[in-house]
mmCIF file of C-alpha atoms in Angstrom:
data_model
loop_
_atom_site.group_PDB
_atom_site.id
_atom_site.type_symbol
_atom_site.label_atom_id
_atom_site.label_comp_id
_atom_site.label_asym_id
_atom_site.label_seq_id
_atom_site.Cartn_x
_atom_site.Cartn_y
_atom_site.Cartn_z
ATOM 1 C CA UNK G 1 -21.189 -42.235 -58.375
ATOM 2 C CA UNK G 2 -24.278 -41.034 -56.519
ATOM 3 C CA UNK G 3 -22.692 -41.771 -53.120
ATOM 4 C CA UNK G 4 -19.509 -39.941 -54.122
ATOM 5 C CA UNK G 5 -21.517 -36.870 -55.112
ATOM 6 C CA UNK G 6 -23.296 -36.864 -51.735
ATOM 7 C CA UNK G 7 -19.990 -37.050 -49.841
ATOM 8 C CA UNK G 8 -18.527 -34.176 -51.857
ATOM 9 C CA UNK G 9 -21.615 -32.084 -51.152
ATOM 10 C CA UNK G 10 -21.388 -32.833 -47.402
ATOM 11 C CA UNK G 11 -17.714 -31.865 -47.258
ATOM 12 C CA UNK G 12 -18.409 -28.533 -48.955
ATOM 13 C CA UNK G 13 -21.347 -27.650 -46.728
ATOM 14 C CA UNK G 14 -22.077 -27.139 -43.047
ATOM 15 C CA UNK G 15 -25.215 -27.437 -40.988
ATOM 16 C CA UNK G 16 -25.587 -24.328 -38.784
ATOM 17 C CA UNK G 17 -28.750 -24.122 -36.700
ATOM 18 C CA UNK G 18 -30.555 -26.276 -39.282
ATOM 19 C CA UNK G 19 -29.364 -24.255 -42.312
ATOM 20 C CA UNK G 20 -27.220 -25.852 -45.018
ATOM 21 C CA UNK G 21 -24.692 -23.198 -45.999
ATOM 22 C CA UNK G 22 -21.432 -23.191 -47.947
ATOM 23 C CA UNK G 23 -18.335 -23.553 -45.733
ATOM 24 C CA UNK G 24 -17.047 -20.159 -46.844
ATOM 25 C CA UNK G 25 -20.117 -18.454 -45.353
ATOM 26 C CA UNK G 26 -19.874 -19.955 -41.852
ATOM 27 C CA UNK G 27 -18.323 -16.931 -40.117
ATOM 28 C CA UNK G 28 -20.908 -14.581 -41.546
ATOM 29 C CA UNK G 29 -23.756 -16.822 -40.494
ATOM 30 C CA UNK G 30 -22.425 -17.092 -36.996
ATOM 31 C CA UNK G 31 -23.913 -13.655 -36.223
ATOM 32 C CA UNK G 32 -27.367 -15.187 -36.804
ATOM 33 C CA UNK G 33 -26.845 -18.573 -35.210
ATOM 34 C CA UNK G 34 -25.193 -17.334 -32.034
ATOM 35 C CA UNK G 35 -22.752 -20.246 -32.122
ATOM 36 C CA UNK G 36 -19.610 -18.149 -32.707
ATOM 37 C CA UNK G 37 -18.842 -14.533 -33.398
ATOM 38 C CA UNK G 38 -16.209 -12.617 -35.294
ATOM 39 C CA UNK G 39 -16.576 -9.381 -33.329
ATOM 40 C CA UNK G 40 -15.422 -10.249 -29.800
ATOM 41 C CA UNK G 41 -16.312 -7.380 -27.513
ATOM 42 C CA UNK G 42 -15.024 -9.220 -24.444
ATOM 43 C CA UNK G 43 -11.721 -7.762 -23.204
ATOM 44 C CA UNK G 44 -8.644 -9.764 -22.271
ATOM 45 C CA UNK G 45 -9.464 -12.855 -24.259
ATOM 46 C CA UNK G 46 -7.838 -14.363 -27.314
ATOM 47 C CA UNK G 47 -10.500 -14.813 -29.896
ATOM 48 C CA UNK G 48 -9.783 -18.512 -30.246
ATOM 49 C CA UNK G 49 -10.399 -18.932 -26.515
ATOM 50 C CA UNK G 50 -13.686 -17.096 -26.843
ATOM 51 C CA UNK G 51 -14.654 -19.171 -29.861
ATOM 52 C CA UNK G 52 -13.998 -22.397 -27.975
ATOM 53 C CA UNK G 53 -16.084 -21.133 -25.064
ATOM 54 C CA UNK G 54 -18.951 -20.121 -27.349
ATOM 55 C CA UNK G 55 -18.899 -23.301 -29.398
ATOM 56 C CA UNK G 56 -19.169 -25.479 -26.285
ATOM 57 C CA UNK G 57 -22.616 -24.006 -25.581
ATOM 58 C CA UNK G 58 -23.860 -24.038 -29.184
ATOM 59 C CA UNK G 59 -26.457 -26.399 -30.576
ATOM 60 C CA UNK G 60 -25.617 -30.087 -30.913
ATOM 61 C CA UNK G 61 -25.738 -29.750 -34.688
ATOM 62 C CA UNK G 62 -22.253 -28.159 -34.664
ATOM 63 C CA UNK G 63 -19.524 -30.728 -34.025
ATOM 64 C CA UNK G 64 -16.251 -30.193 -32.158
ATOM 65 C CA UNK G 65 -14.241 -30.851 -35.318
ATOM 66 C CA UNK G 66 -16.208 -28.186 -37.188
ATOM 67 C CA UNK G 67 -15.521 -25.654 -34.403
ATOM 68 C CA UNK G 68 -11.777 -26.315 -34.605
ATOM 69 C CA UNK G 69 -11.932 -25.821 -38.371
ATOM 70 C CA UNK G 70 -13.758 -22.517 -37.972
ATOM 71 C CA UNK G 71 -11.148 -21.317 -35.476
ATOM 72 C CA UNK G 72 -8.446 -21.984 -38.023
ATOM 73 C CA UNK G 73 -9.937 -19.473 -40.467
ATOM 74 C CA UNK G 74 -7.416 -16.761 -39.710
ATOM 75 C CA UNK G 75 -8.668 -15.287 -36.421
ATOM 76 C CA UNK G 76 -7.092 -17.496 -33.694
ATOM 77 C CA UNK G 77 -3.967 -15.332 -33.345
ATOM 78 C CA UNK G 78 -5.786 -12.016 -33.293
ATOM 79 C CA UNK G 79 -5.637 -10.380 -29.852
ATOM 80 C CA UNK G 80 -8.197 -8.124 -28.264
ATOM 81 C CA UNK G 81 -6.648 -5.321 -26.201
ATOM 82 C CA UNK G 82 -6.858 -6.071 -22.488
ATOM 83 C CA UNK G 83 -7.783 -3.484 -19.847
ATOM 84 C CA UNK G 84 -4.668 -2.673 -17.773
ATOM 85 C CA UNK G 85 -4.456 -4.021 -14.242
ATOM 86 C CA UNK G 86 -3.882 -0.473 -12.977
ATOM 87 C CA UNK G 87 -5.101 2.788 -14.463
ATOM 88 C CA UNK G 88 -1.645 4.131 -13.602
ATOM 89 C CA UNK G 89 1.223 3.153 -11.287
ATOM 90 C CA UNK G 90 3.276 5.189 -8.854
ATOM 91 C CA UNK G 91 3.076 6.893 -5.466
ATOM 92 C CA UNK G 92 0.503 8.807 -3.456
ATOM 93 C CA UNK G 93 0.032 9.823 0.179
ATOM 94 C CA UNK G 94 -2.900 9.282 2.531
ATOM 95 C CA UNK G 95 -3.613 10.470 6.055
ATOM 96 C CA UNK G 96 -3.488 7.310 8.145
ATOM 97 C CA UNK G 97 -6.591 7.072 10.335
ATOM 98 C CA UNK G 98 -6.218 6.840 14.103
ATOM 99 C CA UNK G 99 -6.068 3.256 15.429
ATOM 100 C CA UNK G 100 -5.425 1.811 11.967
ATOM 101 C CA UNK G 101 -2.167 -0.040 11.377
ATOM 102 C CA UNK G 102 -0.180 0.805 8.266
ATOM 103 C CA UNK G 103 -0.965 -2.668 6.940
ATOM 104 C CA UNK G 104 -4.676 -2.020 7.513
ATOM 105 C CA UNK G 105 -4.382 0.901 5.092
ATOM 106 C CA UNK G 106 -2.449 -1.148 2.532
ATOM 107 C CA UNK G 107 -5.005 -3.963 2.650
ATOM 108 C CA UNK G 108 -7.951 -1.590 2.351
ATOM 109 C CA UNK G 109 -6.511 0.164 -0.700
ATOM 110 C CA UNK G 110 -5.461 -3.113 -2.328
ATOM 111 C CA UNK G 111 -8.980 -4.510 -2.047
ATOM 112 C CA UNK G 112 -10.426 -1.265 -3.412
ATOM 113 C CA UNK G 113 -8.154 -1.324 -6.463
ATOM 114 C CA UNK G 114 -8.832 -5.030 -6.926
ATOM 115 C CA UNK G 115 -12.568 -4.359 -7.141
ATOM 116 C CA UNK G 116 -11.924 -1.548 -9.600
ATOM 117 C CA UNK G 117 -9.794 -3.838 -11.778
ATOM 118 C CA UNK G 118 -12.462 -6.536 -11.767
ATOM 119 C CA UNK G 119 -15.148 -4.050 -12.770
ATOM 120 C CA UNK G 120 -12.994 -2.932 -15.700
ATOM 121 C CA UNK G 121 -12.494 -6.547 -16.761
ATOM 122 C CA UNK G 122 -8.805 -6.722 -15.869
ATOM 123 C CA UNK G 123 -7.289 -9.981 -14.555
ATOM 124 C CA UNK G 124 -6.452 -9.681 -10.864
ATOM 125 C CA UNK G 125 -5.353 -13.263 -10.143
ATOM 126 C CA UNK G 126 -2.396 -15.171 -11.549
ATOM 127 C CA UNK G 127 -2.315 -18.954 -11.566
ATOM 128 C CA UNK G 128 0.836 -20.357 -9.967
ATOM 129 C CA UNK G 129 2.217 -23.862 -9.643
ATOM 130 C CA UNK G 130 0.138 -26.488 -7.864
ATOM 131 C CA UNK G 131 -3.033 -24.634 -8.737
ATOM 132 C CA UNK G 132 -2.447 -21.798 -6.263
ATOM 133 C CA UNK G 133 -3.499 -18.292 -7.205
ATOM 134 C CA UNK G 134 -1.546 -15.134 -6.511
ATOM 135 C CA UNK G 135 -3.093 -11.680 -6.273
ATOM 136 C CA UNK G 136 -1.527 -9.477 -8.922
ATOM 137 C CA UNK G 137 -2.454 -6.100 -7.386
ATOM 138 C CA UNK G 138 0.666 -4.759 -5.630
ATOM 139 C CA UNK G 139 0.327 -2.136 -2.888
ATOM 140 C CA UNK G 140 2.834 -1.209 -0.154
ATOM 141 C CA UNK G 141 3.725 1.611 2.235
ATOM 142 C CA UNK G 142 6.873 3.659 2.748
ATOM 143 C CA UNK G 143 7.257 3.545 6.522
ATOM 144 C CA UNK G 144 5.204 2.227 9.426
ATOM 145 C CA UNK G 145 3.069 4.516 11.557
ATOM 146 C CA UNK G 146 1.941 3.165 14.932
ATOM 147 C CA UNK G 147 -1.808 2.631 15.432
ATOM 148 C CA UNK G 148 -2.092 5.716 17.672
ATOM 149 C CA UNK G 149 -0.253 7.875 15.118
ATOM 150 C CA UNK G 150 -1.793 9.706 12.173
ATOM 151 C CA UNK G 151 -0.458 11.652 9.235
ATOM 152 C CA UNK G 152 1.433 11.125 6.000
ATOM 153 C CA UNK G 153 1.664 7.520 4.852
ATOM 154 C CA UNK G 154 3.257 7.108 1.428
ATOM 155 C CA UNK G 155 1.583 4.368 -0.612
ATOM 156 C CA UNK G 156 3.097 2.631 -3.631
ATOM 157 C CA UNK G 157 0.878 1.046 -6.302
ATOM 158 C CA UNK G 158 2.204 -1.338 -8.950
ATOM 159 C CA UNK G 159 5.693 -0.284 -10.019
ATOM 160 C CA UNK G 160 5.520 2.406 -7.342
ATOM 161 C CA UNK G 161 6.216 -0.256 -4.703
ATOM 162 C CA UNK G 162 9.787 -0.457 -6.012
ATOM 163 C CA UNK G 163 10.319 3.187 -5.023
ATOM 164 C CA UNK G 164 9.258 2.779 -1.398
ATOM 165 C CA UNK G 165 12.667 1.851 0.026
ATOM 166 C CA UNK G 166 13.894 5.420 -0.320
ATOM 167 C CA UNK G 167 10.954 6.554 1.829
ATOM 168 C CA UNK G 168 11.633 3.906 4.463
ATOM 169 C CA UNK G 169 15.166 5.243 4.853
ATOM 170 C CA UNK G 170 14.447 8.882 4.012
ATOM 171 C CA UNK G 171 13.734 11.922 6.152
ATOM 172 C CA UNK G 172 10.436 12.413 7.947
ATOM 173 C CA UNK G 173 8.894 15.221 9.992
ATOM 174 C CA UNK G 174 6.628 14.826 13.006
ATOM 175 C CA UNK G 175 4.744 16.789 15.614
ATOM 176 C CA UNK G 176 4.382 14.952 18.901
ATOM 177 C CA UNK G 177 2.843 15.550 22.296
ATOM 178 C CA UNK G 178 4.192 14.004 25.482
ATOM 179 C CA UNK G 179 3.634 13.933 29.205
ATOM 180 C CA UNK G 180 6.197 13.836 31.988
ATOM 181 C CA UNK G 181 5.912 11.706 35.111
ATOM 182 C CA UNK G 182 5.269 8.169 33.849
ATOM 183 C CA UNK G 183 6.394 5.519 31.372
ATOM 184 C CA UNK G 184 4.424 2.694 29.732
ATOM 185 C CA UNK G 185 5.286 -0.677 28.229
ATOM 186 C CA UNK G 186 4.828 0.674 24.697
ATOM 187 C CA UNK G 187 6.147 4.193 25.454
ATOM 188 C CA UNK G 188 2.769 5.574 24.335
ATOM 189 C CA UNK G 189 -0.819 5.513 25.594
ATOM 190 C CA UNK G 190 -1.449 2.047 24.198
ATOM 191 C CA UNK G 191 0.574 0.348 26.935
ATOM 192 C CA UNK G 192 0.325 -0.081 30.683
ATOM 193 C CA UNK G 193 2.098 2.241 33.094
ATOM 194 C CA UNK G 194 5.235 0.582 34.453
ATOM 195 C CA UNK G 195 7.045 3.504 36.071
ATOM 196 C CA UNK G 196 5.714 6.745 37.520
ATOM 197 C CA UNK G 197 6.422 9.571 39.895
ATOM 198 C CA UNK G 198 3.859 12.135 41.090
ATOM 199 C CA UNK G 199 4.209 15.369 39.147
ATOM 200 C CA UNK G 200 4.003 17.347 42.370
ATOM 201 C CA UNK G 201 7.326 15.851 43.441
ATOM 202 C CA UNK G 202 9.198 17.064 40.361
ATOM 203 C CA UNK G 203 7.258 20.132 39.244
ATOM 204 C CA UNK G 204 9.512 22.491 41.183
ATOM 205 C CA UNK G 205 12.643 21.226 39.435
ATOM 206 C CA UNK G 206 11.335 20.998 35.868
ATOM 207 C CA UNK G 207 10.217 23.922 33.744
ATOM 208 C CA UNK G 208 10.199 24.837 30.085
ATOM 209 C CA UNK G 209 13.785 26.069 30.334
ATOM 210 C CA UNK G 210 14.772 22.620 31.577
ATOM 211 C CA UNK G 211 13.366 21.047 28.425
ATOM 212 C CA UNK G 212 15.017 23.611 26.187
ATOM 213 C CA UNK G 213 18.361 22.954 27.853
ATOM 214 C CA UNK G 214 18.408 19.239 27.007
ATOM 215 C CA UNK G 215 17.389 19.548 23.348
ATOM 216 C CA UNK G 216 20.934 19.979 21.925
ATOM 217 C CA UNK G 217 22.062 16.575 23.220
ATOM 218 C CA UNK G 218 19.403 14.892 21.077
ATOM 219 C CA UNK G 219 20.289 16.632 17.822
ATOM 220 C CA UNK G 220 22.563 15.257 15.124
ATOM 221 C CA UNK G 221 23.765 11.658 15.115
ATOM 222 C CA UNK G 222 22.709 9.923 18.329
ATOM 223 C CA UNK G 223 22.462 6.417 19.758
ATOM 224 C CA UNK G 224 18.906 5.267 20.398
ATOM 225 C CA UNK G 225 17.500 2.076 21.931
ATOM 226 C CA UNK G 226 14.322 1.041 20.057
ATOM 227 C CA UNK G 227 11.118 0.383 22.028
ATOM 228 C CA UNK G 228 10.394 -3.158 23.162
ATOM 229 C CA UNK G 229 7.160 -2.906 21.184
ATOM 230 C CA UNK G 230 8.715 -2.456 17.746
ATOM 231 C CA UNK G 231 9.356 -4.465 14.590
ATOM 232 C CA UNK G 232 13.110 -4.551 15.232
ATOM 233 C CA UNK G 233 14.418 -8.116 15.178
ATOM 234 C CA UNK G 234 16.716 -9.814 17.655
ATOM 235 C CA UNK G 235 17.823 -13.408 17.178
ATOM 236 C CA UNK G 236 15.440 -13.623 14.238
ATOM 237 C CA UNK G 237 12.357 -12.612 16.232
ATOM 238 C CA UNK G 238 10.539 -9.287 16.270
ATOM 239 C CA UNK G 239 10.709 -7.473 19.583
ATOM 240 C CA UNK G 240 6.965 -6.878 19.796
ATOM 241 C CA UNK G 241 6.330 -10.608 19.376
ATOM 242 C CA UNK G 242 8.556 -11.330 22.369
ATOM 243 C CA UNK G 243 7.002 -8.459 24.336
ATOM 244 C CA UNK G 244 3.522 -9.911 23.845
ATOM 245 C CA UNK G 245 4.796 -13.136 25.399
ATOM 246 C CA UNK G 246 5.830 -11.269 28.537
ATOM 247 C CA UNK G 247 9.479 -10.520 27.755
ATOM 248 C CA UNK G 248 10.529 -7.082 29.079
ATOM 249 C CA UNK G 249 13.523 -4.806 28.564
ATOM 250 C CA UNK G 250 14.891 -6.058 31.879
ATOM 251 C CA UNK G 251 14.935 -9.612 30.504
ATOM 252 C CA UNK G 252 17.118 -8.839 27.511
ATOM 253 C CA UNK G 253 19.547 -6.321 26.098
ATOM 254 C CA UNK G 254 18.387 -4.309 23.100
ATOM 255 C CA UNK G 255 21.414 -2.874 21.305
ATOM 256 C CA UNK G 256 21.264 0.861 20.521
ATOM 257 C CA UNK G 257 21.113 2.040 16.934
ATOM 258 C CA UNK G 258 22.531 5.123 15.293
ATOM 259 C CA UNK G 259 19.849 7.559 14.110
ATOM 260 C CA UNK G 260 19.782 11.095 12.757
ATOM 261 C CA UNK G 261 17.836 13.969 14.340
ATOM 262 C CA UNK G 262 18.043 16.926 11.965
ATOM 263 C CA UNK G 263 15.716 19.272 13.830
ATOM 264 C CA UNK G 264 14.215 19.236 17.320
ATOM 265 C CA UNK G 265 12.152 22.121 18.695
ATOM 266 C CA UNK G 266 9.620 22.724 21.431
ATOM 267 C CA UNK G 267 6.268 23.855 20.078
ATOM 268 C CA UNK G 268 3.920 26.324 21.758
ATOM 269 C CA UNK G 269 1.189 24.750 23.857
ATOM 270 C CA UNK G 270 -1.579 23.901 21.389
ATOM 271 C CA UNK G 271 -3.761 22.011 23.854
ATOM 272 C CA UNK G 272 -7.248 23.527 24.163
ATOM 273 C CA UNK G 273 -7.054 23.243 27.937
ATOM 274 C CA UNK G 274 -3.711 25.070 28.031
ATOM 275 C CA UNK G 275 -2.380 22.530 30.489
ATOM 276 C CA UNK G 276 1.301 23.330 30.062
ATOM 277 C CA UNK G 277 3.752 21.123 31.926
ATOM 278 C CA UNK G 278 3.843 18.205 32.476
ATOM 279 C CA UNK G 279 2.573 18.206 28.862
ATOM 280 C CA UNK G 280 4.933 19.378 26.132
ATOM 281 C CA UNK G 281 5.003 19.405 22.328
ATOM 282 C CA UNK G 282 7.780 18.724 19.845
ATOM 283 C CA UNK G 283 8.600 19.320 16.203
ATOM 284 C CA UNK G 284 11.017 16.643 14.976
ATOM 285 C CA UNK G 285 12.724 16.101 11.633
ATOM 286 C CA UNK G 286 14.678 12.873 11.515
ATOM 287 C CA UNK G 287 16.134 10.151 9.342
ATOM 288 C CA UNK G 288 14.788 6.669 8.796
ATOM 289 C CA UNK G 289 14.656 4.260 11.710
ATOM 290 C CA UNK G 290 14.089 6.928 14.369
ATOM 291 C CA UNK G 291 11.510 6.194 17.062
ATOM 292 C CA UNK G 292 9.868 9.318 18.464
ATOM 293 C CA UNK G 293 8.622 7.242 21.413
ATOM 294 C CA UNK G 294 12.218 6.416 22.327
ATOM 295 C CA UNK G 295 13.272 10.032 21.876
ATOM 296 C CA UNK G 296 10.627 11.205 24.354
ATOM 297 C CA UNK G 297 11.536 8.431 26.799
ATOM 298 C CA UNK G 298 15.188 9.482 26.690
ATOM 299 C CA UNK G 299 14.270 13.141 27.198
ATOM 300 C CA UNK G 300 12.407 12.149 30.351
ATOM 301 C CA UNK G 301 15.416 10.223 31.632
ATOM 302 C CA UNK G 302 17.613 13.267 31.018
ATOM 303 C CA UNK G 303 15.313 15.205 33.352
ATOM 304 C CA UNK G 304 15.596 12.438 35.978
ATOM 305 C CA UNK G 305 12.005 11.418 35.464
ATOM 306 C CA UNK G 306 9.851 9.560 32.963
ATOM 307 C CA UNK G 307 8.037 10.645 29.816
ATOM 308 C CA UNK G 308 5.511 9.040 27.482
ATOM 309 C CA UNK G 309 4.336 10.019 24.012
ATOM 310 C CA UNK G 310 0.632 10.880 23.994
ATOM 311 C CA UNK G 311 0.119 11.617 20.279
ATOM 312 C CA UNK G 312 2.055 11.638 17.011
ATOM 313 C CA UNK G 313 1.393 13.137 13.588
ATOM 314 C CA UNK G 314 3.709 12.623 10.636
ATOM 315 C CA UNK G 315 3.569 15.934 8.811
ATOM 316 C CA UNK G 316 6.011 15.215 5.995
ATOM 317 C CA UNK G 317 7.650 12.264 4.271
ATOM 318 C CA UNK G 318 9.874 12.971 1.309
ATOM 319 C CA UNK G 319 8.078 15.550 -0.864
ATOM 320 C CA UNK G 320 4.658 14.614 0.546
ATOM 321 C CA UNK G 321 3.084 16.814 3.234
ATOM 322 C CA UNK G 322 -0.236 16.674 5.069
ATOM 323 C CA UNK G 323 -1.691 18.984 2.413
ATOM 324 C CA UNK G 324 -0.988 16.279 -0.180
ATOM 325 C CA UNK G 325 -2.812 13.516 1.696
ATOM 326 C CA UNK G 326 -6.358 12.202 1.384
ATOM 327 C CA UNK G 327 -8.666 11.524 4.309
ATOM 328 C CA UNK G 328 -10.336 8.149 4.709
ATOM 329 C CA UNK G 329 -13.702 9.330 3.314
ATOM 330 C CA UNK G 330 -11.915 10.497 0.140
ATOM 331 C CA UNK G 331 -10.395 7.128 -0.659
ATOM 332 C CA UNK G 332 -11.819 5.823 -3.937
ATOM 333 C CA UNK G 333 -10.196 4.595 -7.167
ATOM 334 C CA UNK G 334 -10.789 7.855 -9.047
ATOM 335 C CA UNK G 335 -9.218 9.988 -6.311
ATOM 336 C CA UNK G 336 -6.269 7.688 -5.663
ATOM 337 C CA UNK G 337 -5.382 7.204 -9.329
ATOM 338 C CA UNK G 338 -5.644 10.963 -9.903
ATOM 339 C CA UNK G 339 -3.223 11.478 -7.010
ATOM 340 C CA UNK G 340 -0.777 8.980 -8.516
ATOM 341 C CA UNK G 341 -0.944 10.745 -11.869
ATOM 342 C CA UNK G 342 -0.278 14.079 -10.171
ATOM 343 C CA UNK G 343 2.767 12.738 -8.332
ATOM 344 C CA UNK G 344 4.052 11.134 -11.544
ATOM 345 C CA UNK G 345 3.880 14.523 -13.243
ATOM 346 C CA UNK G 346 5.699 16.096 -10.294
ATOM 347 C CA UNK G 347 8.560 13.586 -10.393
ATOM 348 C CA UNK G 348 8.762 13.869 -14.180
ATOM 349 C CA UNK G 349 9.170 17.649 -13.878
ATOM 350 C CA UNK G 350 11.976 17.129 -11.353
ATOM 351 C CA UNK G 351 13.764 14.775 -13.738
ATOM 352 C CA UNK G 352 13.412 17.269 -16.572
ATOM 353 C CA UNK G 353 14.743 20.105 -14.404
ATOM 354 C CA UNK G 354 17.690 17.943 -13.360
ATOM 355 C CA UNK G 355 18.527 17.114 -16.980
ATOM 356 C CA UNK G 356 18.364 20.769 -17.981
ATOM 357 C CA UNK G 357 20.662 21.713 -15.094
ATOM 358 C CA UNK G 358 23.222 19.110 -16.111
#
């Protein structure tokens, strides 16, 4: 009888940090013992997971079976609200820095938003099969700009990456500068000169009127051969990969592609030195897939000479203009997320206007 009474007393009691307390009081006492807690302030955790973590570091006086029993007291299914992976999702535009690739920009912004998510306590990695981890932050761009180009680069964050295809294929506007008399491997200043003719030999036959006269043949729907240094694929391989291995345009045939040139104008000489010809400046509005380098090359051929692009600025892509972009020193999570929110409001207003019109 005495032994039975002792067993009953032990089953109805619990030892917590050296205190004998009734089982019904365990959760309340946990605030004092530090073994478990009922007010989980840690985001993105199920409370039962947190309880298991806490109980593993508690004093040896609390057994594993007791911890499981305490978890079963009605709190294991209660969820604590998790911080979102993104503050908001959508599109924004940045001014791509000179000599950066478009992927450089994407990687930089992804890492920035990843750090921001970590600081807010959001999960940024997802466990896949075989123990591999996948980064959950999604960032992409809406159309490649060459390293020597600057200007509008549309960036998609989160669900915004699903909207980027329309920018890849959509209209874009550029200002470009070019120089007559030579051609390079890349059709811009990044490559080596492969063909040239002294300007003095052709200066008498080429003037501004000559350039103006050839513009109409490059407007509308035209056939254009992409540069050898481009991401266009042939036989499953990118052209620039083959070019880096020494393959030239003379070694293979690159099929022309149909592109759209909506607007093509000569711009006034904006060079500080007022050089004039052989330098010239263009304003181009075109459809997706157009290479301004190829356009300038073909203009040179039409003048029976060579031409190379010396600079390129994308001034507009979709609704985004240079005025909507952010410079490199302005890139931070607060600025970028504010820009996404602003563009979301803009697109929402367009949808509302469209519905009202219908």
